[in-house]
Short mmCIF file of C-alpha atoms in Angstrom, two decimals:
data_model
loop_
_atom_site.label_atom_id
_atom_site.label_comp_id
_atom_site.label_asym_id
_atom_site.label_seq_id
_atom_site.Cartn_x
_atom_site.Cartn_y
_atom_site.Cartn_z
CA UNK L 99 -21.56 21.31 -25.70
CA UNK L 100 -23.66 24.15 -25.58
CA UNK L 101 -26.26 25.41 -22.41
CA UNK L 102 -29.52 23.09 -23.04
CA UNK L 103 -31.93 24.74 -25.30
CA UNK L 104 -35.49 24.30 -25.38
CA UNK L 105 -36.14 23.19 -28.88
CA UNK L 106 -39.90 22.72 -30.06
CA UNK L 107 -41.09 19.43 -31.09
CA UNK L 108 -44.45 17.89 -30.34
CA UNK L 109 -45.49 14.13 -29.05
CA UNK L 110 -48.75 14.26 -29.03
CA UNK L 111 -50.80 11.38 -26.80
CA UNK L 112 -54.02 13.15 -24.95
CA UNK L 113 -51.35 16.02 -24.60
CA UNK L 114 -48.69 17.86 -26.54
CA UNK L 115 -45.39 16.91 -24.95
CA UNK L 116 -42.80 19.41 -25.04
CA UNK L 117 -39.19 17.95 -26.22
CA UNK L 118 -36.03 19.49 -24.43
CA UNK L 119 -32.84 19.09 -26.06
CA UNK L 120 -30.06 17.99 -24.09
CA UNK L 121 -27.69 19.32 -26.63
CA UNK L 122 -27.66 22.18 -29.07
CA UNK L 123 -28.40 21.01 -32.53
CA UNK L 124 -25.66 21.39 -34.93
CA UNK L 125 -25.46 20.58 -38.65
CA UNK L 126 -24.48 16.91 -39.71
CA UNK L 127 -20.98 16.39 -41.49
CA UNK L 128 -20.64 16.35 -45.03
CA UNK L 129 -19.41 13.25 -46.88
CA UNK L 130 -16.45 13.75 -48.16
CA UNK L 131 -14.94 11.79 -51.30
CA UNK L 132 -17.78 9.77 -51.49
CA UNK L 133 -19.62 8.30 -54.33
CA UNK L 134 -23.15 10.17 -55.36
CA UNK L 135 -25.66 8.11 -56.90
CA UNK L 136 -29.32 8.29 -58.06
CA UNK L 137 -31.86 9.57 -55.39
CA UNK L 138 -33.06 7.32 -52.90
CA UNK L 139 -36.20 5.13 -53.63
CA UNK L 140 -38.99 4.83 -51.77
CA UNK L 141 -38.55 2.48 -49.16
CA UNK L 142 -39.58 -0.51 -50.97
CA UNK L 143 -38.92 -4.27 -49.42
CA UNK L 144 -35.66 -4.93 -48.35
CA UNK L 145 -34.54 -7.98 -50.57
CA UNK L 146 -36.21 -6.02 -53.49
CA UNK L 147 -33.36 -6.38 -56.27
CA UNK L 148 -34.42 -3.13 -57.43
CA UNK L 149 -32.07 -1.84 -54.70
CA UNK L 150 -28.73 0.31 -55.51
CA UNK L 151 -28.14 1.17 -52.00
CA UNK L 152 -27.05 -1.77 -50.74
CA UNK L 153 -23.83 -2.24 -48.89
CA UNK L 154 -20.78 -4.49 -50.41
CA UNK L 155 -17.57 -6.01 -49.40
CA UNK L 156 -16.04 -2.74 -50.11
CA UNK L 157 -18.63 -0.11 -49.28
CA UNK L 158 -20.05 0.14 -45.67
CA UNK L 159 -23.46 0.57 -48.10
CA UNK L 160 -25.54 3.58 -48.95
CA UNK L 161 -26.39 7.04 -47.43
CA UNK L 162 -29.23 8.84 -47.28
CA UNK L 163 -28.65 12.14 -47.58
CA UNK L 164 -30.74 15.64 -46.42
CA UNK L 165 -30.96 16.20 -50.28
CA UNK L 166 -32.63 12.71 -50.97
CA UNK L 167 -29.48 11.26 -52.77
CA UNK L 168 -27.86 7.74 -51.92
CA UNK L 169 -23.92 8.68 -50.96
CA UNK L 170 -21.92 5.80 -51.46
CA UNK L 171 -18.68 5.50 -48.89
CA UNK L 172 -15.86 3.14 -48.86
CA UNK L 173 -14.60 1.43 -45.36
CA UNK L 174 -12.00 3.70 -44.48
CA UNK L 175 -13.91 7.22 -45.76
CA UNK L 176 -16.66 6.30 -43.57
CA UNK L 177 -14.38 5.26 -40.37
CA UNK L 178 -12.84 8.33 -41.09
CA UNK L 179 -15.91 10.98 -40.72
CA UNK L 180 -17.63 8.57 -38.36
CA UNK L 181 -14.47 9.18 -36.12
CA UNK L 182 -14.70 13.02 -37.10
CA UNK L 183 -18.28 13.25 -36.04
CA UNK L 184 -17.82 11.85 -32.44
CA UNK L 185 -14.36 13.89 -31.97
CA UNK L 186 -16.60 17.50 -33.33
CA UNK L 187 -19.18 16.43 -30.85
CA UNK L 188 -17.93 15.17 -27.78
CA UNK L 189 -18.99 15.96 -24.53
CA UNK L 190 -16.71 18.28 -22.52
CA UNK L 191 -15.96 15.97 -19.82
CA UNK L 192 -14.84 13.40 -22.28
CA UNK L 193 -12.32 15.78 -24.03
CA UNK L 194 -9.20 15.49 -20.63
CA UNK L 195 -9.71 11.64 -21.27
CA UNK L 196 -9.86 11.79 -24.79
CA UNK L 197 -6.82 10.01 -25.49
CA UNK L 198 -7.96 7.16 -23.42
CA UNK L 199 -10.93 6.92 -25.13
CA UNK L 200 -8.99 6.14 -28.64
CA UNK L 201 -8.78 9.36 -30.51
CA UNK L 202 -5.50 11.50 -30.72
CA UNK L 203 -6.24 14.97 -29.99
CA UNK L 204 -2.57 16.20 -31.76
CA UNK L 205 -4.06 15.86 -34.79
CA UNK L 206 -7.57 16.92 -34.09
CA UNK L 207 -6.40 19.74 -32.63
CA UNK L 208 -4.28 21.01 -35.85
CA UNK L 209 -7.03 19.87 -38.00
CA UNK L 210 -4.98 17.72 -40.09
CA UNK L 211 -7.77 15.44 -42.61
CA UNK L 212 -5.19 12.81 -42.08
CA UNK L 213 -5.60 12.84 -38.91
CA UNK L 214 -8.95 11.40 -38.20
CA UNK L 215 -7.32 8.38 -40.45
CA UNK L 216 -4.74 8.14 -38.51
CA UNK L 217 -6.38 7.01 -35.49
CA UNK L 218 -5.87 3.29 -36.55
CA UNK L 219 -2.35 3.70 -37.05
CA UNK L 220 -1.78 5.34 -33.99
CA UNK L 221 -4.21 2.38 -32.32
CA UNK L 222 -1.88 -0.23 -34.15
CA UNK L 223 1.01 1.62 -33.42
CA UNK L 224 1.01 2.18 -29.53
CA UNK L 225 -1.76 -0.40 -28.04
CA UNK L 226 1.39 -2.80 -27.06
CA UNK L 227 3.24 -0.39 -25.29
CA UNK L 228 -0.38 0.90 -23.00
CA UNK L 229 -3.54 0.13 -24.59
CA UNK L 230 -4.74 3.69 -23.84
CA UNK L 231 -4.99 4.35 -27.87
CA UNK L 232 -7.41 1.26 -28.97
CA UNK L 233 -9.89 3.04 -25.96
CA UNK L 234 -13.61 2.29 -27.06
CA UNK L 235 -13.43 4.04 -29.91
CA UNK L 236 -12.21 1.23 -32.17
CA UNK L 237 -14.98 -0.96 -31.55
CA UNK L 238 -17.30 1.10 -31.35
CA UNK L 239 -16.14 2.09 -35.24
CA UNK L 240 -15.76 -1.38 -36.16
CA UNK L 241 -19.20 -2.37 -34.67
CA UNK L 242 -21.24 0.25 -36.37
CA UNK L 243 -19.63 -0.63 -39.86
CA UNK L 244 -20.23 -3.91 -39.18
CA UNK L 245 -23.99 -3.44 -38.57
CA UNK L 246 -23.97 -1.43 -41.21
CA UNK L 247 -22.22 -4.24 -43.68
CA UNK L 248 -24.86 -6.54 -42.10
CA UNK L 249 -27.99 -5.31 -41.45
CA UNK L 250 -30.38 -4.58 -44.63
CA UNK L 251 -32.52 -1.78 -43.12
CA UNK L 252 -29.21 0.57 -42.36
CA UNK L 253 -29.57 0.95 -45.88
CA UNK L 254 -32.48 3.22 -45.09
CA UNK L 255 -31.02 5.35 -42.47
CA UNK L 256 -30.40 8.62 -42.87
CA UNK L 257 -26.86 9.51 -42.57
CA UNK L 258 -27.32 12.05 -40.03
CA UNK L 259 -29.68 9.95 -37.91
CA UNK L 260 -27.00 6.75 -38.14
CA UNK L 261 -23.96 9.45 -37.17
CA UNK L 262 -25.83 10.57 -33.73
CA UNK L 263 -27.88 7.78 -33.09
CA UNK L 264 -25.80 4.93 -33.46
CA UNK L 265 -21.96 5.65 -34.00
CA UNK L 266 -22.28 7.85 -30.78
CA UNK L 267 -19.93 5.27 -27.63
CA UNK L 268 -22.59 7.36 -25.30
CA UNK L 269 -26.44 8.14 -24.29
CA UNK L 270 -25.57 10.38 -21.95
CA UNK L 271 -22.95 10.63 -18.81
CA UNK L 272 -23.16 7.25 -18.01
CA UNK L 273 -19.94 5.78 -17.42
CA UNK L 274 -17.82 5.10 -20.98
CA UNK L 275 -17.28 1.23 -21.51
CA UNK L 276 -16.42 -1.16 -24.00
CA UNK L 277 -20.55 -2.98 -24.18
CA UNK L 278 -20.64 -2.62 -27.79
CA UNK L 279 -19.16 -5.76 -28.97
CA UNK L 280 -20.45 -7.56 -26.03
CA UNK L 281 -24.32 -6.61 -26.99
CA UNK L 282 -23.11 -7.10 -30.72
CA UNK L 283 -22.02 -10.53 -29.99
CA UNK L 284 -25.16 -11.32 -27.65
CA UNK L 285 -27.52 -10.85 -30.34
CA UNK L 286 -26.03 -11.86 -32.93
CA UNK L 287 -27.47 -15.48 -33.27
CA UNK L 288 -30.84 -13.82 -32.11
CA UNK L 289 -31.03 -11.93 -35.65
CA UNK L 290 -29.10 -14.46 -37.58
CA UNK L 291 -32.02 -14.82 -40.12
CA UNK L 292 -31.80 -10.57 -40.65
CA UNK L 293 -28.45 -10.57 -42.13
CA UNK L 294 -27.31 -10.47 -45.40
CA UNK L 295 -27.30 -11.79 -47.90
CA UNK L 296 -30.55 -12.05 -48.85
CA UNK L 297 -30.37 -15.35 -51.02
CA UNK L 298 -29.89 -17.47 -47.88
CA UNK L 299 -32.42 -15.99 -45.68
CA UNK L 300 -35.16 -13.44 -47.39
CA UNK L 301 -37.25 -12.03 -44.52
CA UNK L 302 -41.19 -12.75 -45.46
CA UNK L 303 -44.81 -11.39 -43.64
CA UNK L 304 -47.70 -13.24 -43.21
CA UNK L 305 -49.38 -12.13 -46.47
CA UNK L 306 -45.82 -13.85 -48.08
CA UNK L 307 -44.37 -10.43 -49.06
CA UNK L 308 -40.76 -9.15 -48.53
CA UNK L 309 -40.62 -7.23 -45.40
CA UNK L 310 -40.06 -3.92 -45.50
CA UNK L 311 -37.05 -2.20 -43.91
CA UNK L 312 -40.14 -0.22 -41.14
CA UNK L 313 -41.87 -3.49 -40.73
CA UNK L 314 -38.15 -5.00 -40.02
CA UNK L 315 -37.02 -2.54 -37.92
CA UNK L 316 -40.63 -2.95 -35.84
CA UNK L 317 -40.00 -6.65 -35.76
CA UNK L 318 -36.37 -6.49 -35.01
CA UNK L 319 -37.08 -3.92 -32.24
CA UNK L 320 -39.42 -6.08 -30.28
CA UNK L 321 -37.07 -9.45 -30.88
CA UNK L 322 -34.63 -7.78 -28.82
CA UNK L 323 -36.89 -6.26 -26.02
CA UNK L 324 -38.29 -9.44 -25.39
CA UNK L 325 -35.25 -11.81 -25.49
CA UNK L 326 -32.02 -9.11 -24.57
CA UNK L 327 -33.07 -9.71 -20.97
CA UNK L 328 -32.62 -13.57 -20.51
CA UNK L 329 -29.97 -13.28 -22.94
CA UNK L 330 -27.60 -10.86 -20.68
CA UNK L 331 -29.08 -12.42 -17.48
CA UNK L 332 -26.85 -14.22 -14.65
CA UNK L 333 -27.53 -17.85 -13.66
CA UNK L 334 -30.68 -17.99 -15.50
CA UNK L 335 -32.53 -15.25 -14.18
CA UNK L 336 -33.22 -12.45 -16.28
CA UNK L 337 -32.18 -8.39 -15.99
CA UNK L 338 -34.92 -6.99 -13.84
CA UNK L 339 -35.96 -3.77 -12.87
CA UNK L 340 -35.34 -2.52 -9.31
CA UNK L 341 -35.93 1.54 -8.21
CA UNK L 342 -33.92 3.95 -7.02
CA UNK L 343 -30.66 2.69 -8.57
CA UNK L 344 -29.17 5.80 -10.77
CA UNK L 345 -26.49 6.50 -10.93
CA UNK L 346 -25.09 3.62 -9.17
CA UNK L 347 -26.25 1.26 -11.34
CA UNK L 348 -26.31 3.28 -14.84
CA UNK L 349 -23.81 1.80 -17.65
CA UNK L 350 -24.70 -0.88 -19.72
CA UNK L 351 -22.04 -3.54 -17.82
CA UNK L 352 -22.97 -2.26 -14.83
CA UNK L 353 -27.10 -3.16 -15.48
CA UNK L 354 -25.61 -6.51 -16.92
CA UNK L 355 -22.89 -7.15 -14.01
CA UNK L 356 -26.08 -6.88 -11.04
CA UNK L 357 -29.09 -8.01 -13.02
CA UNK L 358 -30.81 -5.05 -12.45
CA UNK L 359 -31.27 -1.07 -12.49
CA UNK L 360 -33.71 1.56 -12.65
CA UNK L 361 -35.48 2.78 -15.68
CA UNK L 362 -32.95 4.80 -16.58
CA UNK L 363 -30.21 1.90 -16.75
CA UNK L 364 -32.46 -0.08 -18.24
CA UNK L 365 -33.50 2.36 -21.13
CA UNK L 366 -29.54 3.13 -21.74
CA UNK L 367 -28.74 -0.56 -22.08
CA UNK L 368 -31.97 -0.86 -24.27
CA UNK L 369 -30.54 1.99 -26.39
CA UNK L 370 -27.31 0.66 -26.93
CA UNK L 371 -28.16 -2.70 -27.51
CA UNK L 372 -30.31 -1.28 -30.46
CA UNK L 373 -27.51 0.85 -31.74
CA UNK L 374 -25.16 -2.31 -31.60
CA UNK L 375 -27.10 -3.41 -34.34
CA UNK L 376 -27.77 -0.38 -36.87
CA UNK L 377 -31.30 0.93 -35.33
CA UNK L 378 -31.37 4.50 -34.44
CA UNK L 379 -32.21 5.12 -30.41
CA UNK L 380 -31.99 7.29 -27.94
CA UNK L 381 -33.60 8.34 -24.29
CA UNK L 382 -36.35 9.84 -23.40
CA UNK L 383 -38.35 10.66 -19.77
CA UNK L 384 -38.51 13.50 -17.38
CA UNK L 385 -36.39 14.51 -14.69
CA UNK L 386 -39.60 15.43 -12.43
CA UNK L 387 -43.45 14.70 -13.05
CA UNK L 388 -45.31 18.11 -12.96
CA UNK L 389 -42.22 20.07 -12.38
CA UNK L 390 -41.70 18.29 -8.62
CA UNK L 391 -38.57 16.55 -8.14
CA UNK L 392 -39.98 14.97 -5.18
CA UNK L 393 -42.82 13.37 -7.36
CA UNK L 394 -40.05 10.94 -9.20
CA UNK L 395 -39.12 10.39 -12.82
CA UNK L 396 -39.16 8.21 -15.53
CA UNK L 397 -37.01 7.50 -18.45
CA UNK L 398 -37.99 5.52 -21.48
CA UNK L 399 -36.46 4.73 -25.33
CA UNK L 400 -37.28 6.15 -28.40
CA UNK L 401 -36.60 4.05 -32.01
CA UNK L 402 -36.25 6.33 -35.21
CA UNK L 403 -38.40 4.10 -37.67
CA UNK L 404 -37.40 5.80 -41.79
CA UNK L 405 -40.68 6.49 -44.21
CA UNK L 406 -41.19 7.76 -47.76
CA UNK L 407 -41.58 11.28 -45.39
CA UNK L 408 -37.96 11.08 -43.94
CA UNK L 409 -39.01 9.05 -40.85
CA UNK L 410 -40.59 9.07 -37.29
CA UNK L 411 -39.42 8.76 -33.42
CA UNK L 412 -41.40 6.14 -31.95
CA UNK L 413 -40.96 5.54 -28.04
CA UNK L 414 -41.55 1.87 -26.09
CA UNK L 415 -41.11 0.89 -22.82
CA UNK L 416 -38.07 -1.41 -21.98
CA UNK L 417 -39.71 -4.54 -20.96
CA UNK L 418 -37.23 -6.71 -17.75
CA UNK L 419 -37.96 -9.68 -16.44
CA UNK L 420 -38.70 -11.48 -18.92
CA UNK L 421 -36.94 -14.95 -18.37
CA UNK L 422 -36.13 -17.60 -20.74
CA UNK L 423 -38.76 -19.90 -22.21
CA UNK L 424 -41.41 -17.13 -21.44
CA UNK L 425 -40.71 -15.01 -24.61
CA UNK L 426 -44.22 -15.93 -26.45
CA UNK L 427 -46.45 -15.00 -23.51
CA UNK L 428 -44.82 -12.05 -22.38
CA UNK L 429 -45.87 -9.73 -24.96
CA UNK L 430 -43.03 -7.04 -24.62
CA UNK L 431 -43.37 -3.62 -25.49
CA UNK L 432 -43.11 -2.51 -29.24
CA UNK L 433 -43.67 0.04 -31.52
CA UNK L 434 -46.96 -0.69 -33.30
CA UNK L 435 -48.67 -0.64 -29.64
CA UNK L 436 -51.43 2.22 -28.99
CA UNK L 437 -49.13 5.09 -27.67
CA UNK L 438 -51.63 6.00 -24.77
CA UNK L 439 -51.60 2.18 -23.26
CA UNK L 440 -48.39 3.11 -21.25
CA UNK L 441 -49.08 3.94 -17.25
CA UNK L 442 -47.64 7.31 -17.54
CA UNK L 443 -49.23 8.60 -20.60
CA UNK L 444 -52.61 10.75 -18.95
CA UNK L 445 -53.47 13.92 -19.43
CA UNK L 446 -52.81 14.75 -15.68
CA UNK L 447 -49.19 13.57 -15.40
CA UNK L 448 -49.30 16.11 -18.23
CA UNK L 449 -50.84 19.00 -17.98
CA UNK L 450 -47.94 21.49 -19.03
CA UNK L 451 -45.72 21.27 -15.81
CA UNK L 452 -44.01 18.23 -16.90
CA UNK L 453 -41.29 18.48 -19.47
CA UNK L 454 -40.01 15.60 -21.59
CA UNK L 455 -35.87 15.28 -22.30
CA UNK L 456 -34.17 13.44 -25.29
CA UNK L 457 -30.92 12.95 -25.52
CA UNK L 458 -28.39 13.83 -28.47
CA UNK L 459 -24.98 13.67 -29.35
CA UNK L 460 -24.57 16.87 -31.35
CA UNK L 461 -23.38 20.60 -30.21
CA UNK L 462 -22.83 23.67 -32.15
#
């Protein structure tokens, strides 16, 4: 990981916000072996049988590539340079425990192509004797594949954007756990009606019209900030917020375990409960309003949402608290809502002393 790099990028609300990189950007890894076929279409409905991209029993689905072209992958290629990607890219203080988290450095380290294959054999091959090889790493392969082999609109994800944005076990230093399958598995029955295949369930809008994958993704998004409180909630009361908790209370187990964190805790477990399920996310916020750590921080979430143009970060609000039963009044954040409504978007709170962080998985 490289020194953090001021990188320009622009969010503009009544202000320009300036985006700080937590990690220096690095260029995305090539398929390899893979399939090429025809450029991507436009981002027409999901359903739409005029669709090539979609994924199969024996293809975790279709690519998008920089160039524009669909890259077709089978199971074990894409394991393979998903597994790649997060050993090229991890943090430093993950690398002394990397064995624990599931990868096997031996063969990383000689750069051996095998290698990053052989991570499941070594996983089949040694979790009896300690465990220490299956780490997180296995699910967290297994559960972005599976999203992947699920969900329609990962169809329309850019390869890149999926690598660092969903594959990645991490936000940032929270402490590493195992929440993928558990989020996986909570939401499941929530987004039942999403999955494939499309003859049993064919996603429709008001006017009657296929969805498409953006107005999905919008819809899908909100679903979950509105119910993945009550759902992870403890004897029927739902995950609140409560202030000054980071980083006690920072991991997603840990937010589910008390029922509660800060914004920061809150916006990781948002973030991974989106990537659980194919959608692009990461954090955002500021480490100090107008420069002052003594003036407090915020952290929030932002959703990558594709387009015809390559696609768009959109941020939201995680919205706790809401309980059970009160889903339809609560009117939870989302991403079609006016992006000045928030209570921290003025033109004071930003008036070029405050500087906005989002988070990456990606290094040189």
């Amino acid at each position: 990981m490289g020194v953090p790099s001021l990188i320009s990028g622009l969010w503009s609300c009544y202000v320009n916000f300036l985006v700080v990189s937590a990690f220096v950007v690095a260029t995305p890894v090539a398929a390899a072996d893979a399939a090429v076929v025809s450029p991507a279409a436009p981002l027409h409905a999901v359903g739409d049988s005029s669709n090539s991209c979609d994924s199969n029993s024996t293809h975790c689905g279709c690519w998008i590539g920089n160039n524009g072209n669909g890259v077709y992958e089978k199971f074990d290629e894409a394991r393979a340079n998903m597994t790649k990607y997060l050993w090229d890219n991890m943090m430093p203080y993950d690398v002394p425990k990397a064995r624990t988290l599931g990868f096997n450095p031996d063969a990383y380290q000689a750069s051996e192509r095998n290698g990053h294959q052989s991570v499941s054999r070594a996983m089949t091959e040694q979790a009896n004797v300690d465990g220490l090889s299956d780490g997180i790493l296995n699910s967290t392969l297994y559960y972005s594949l599976l999203a992947k082999t699920l969900y329609p609109w990962t169809d329309y994800i850019p390869r890149s954007k999926y690598m660092e944005y969903v594959v990645s076990y991490a936000v940032v230093d929270e402490p590493r756990s195992d929440h993928r399958p558990l989020l996986f598995d909570a939401l499941r029955e929530t987004l039942k009606d999403y999955e494939r295949p499309y003859d049993k369930q064919i996603k429709m809008n008001a006017k009657g019209q296929i969805q498409t994958p953006q107005a999905q993704i919008k819809e899908v998004v909100k679903l979950i900030n509105t119910r993945l409180w009550s759902i992870l909630g403890r004897d029927s009361k739902p995950i609140v917020f409560k202030a000054g908790l980071t980083p006690r209370i920072y991991d997603p187990l840990s937010v589910i375990a008390y029922g509660h964190s800060s914004c920061t805790g809150l916006a990781i477990l948002l973030v991974a409960a989106f990537r659980s399920v194919g959608i692009p996310a990461r954090m955002a916020g500021t480490p100090a309003w107008y420069g002052q750590p003594e003036e407090g921080n915020h952290s929030w979430v932002e959703v990558f949402v594709p387009d015809d143009n390559g696609g768009k970060w959109i941020f939201l609000e995680p919205s706790p608290g809401i309980a059970e039963g009160d889903e339809d009044k609560a009117n939870a954040d989302d991403l079609d809502r006016d992006p000045c409504k928030p209570w921290f978007c003025t033109a004071e709170r930003f008036n070029g002393s405050t500087k906005v962080i989002s988070t990456r998985f990606t290094k040189d």
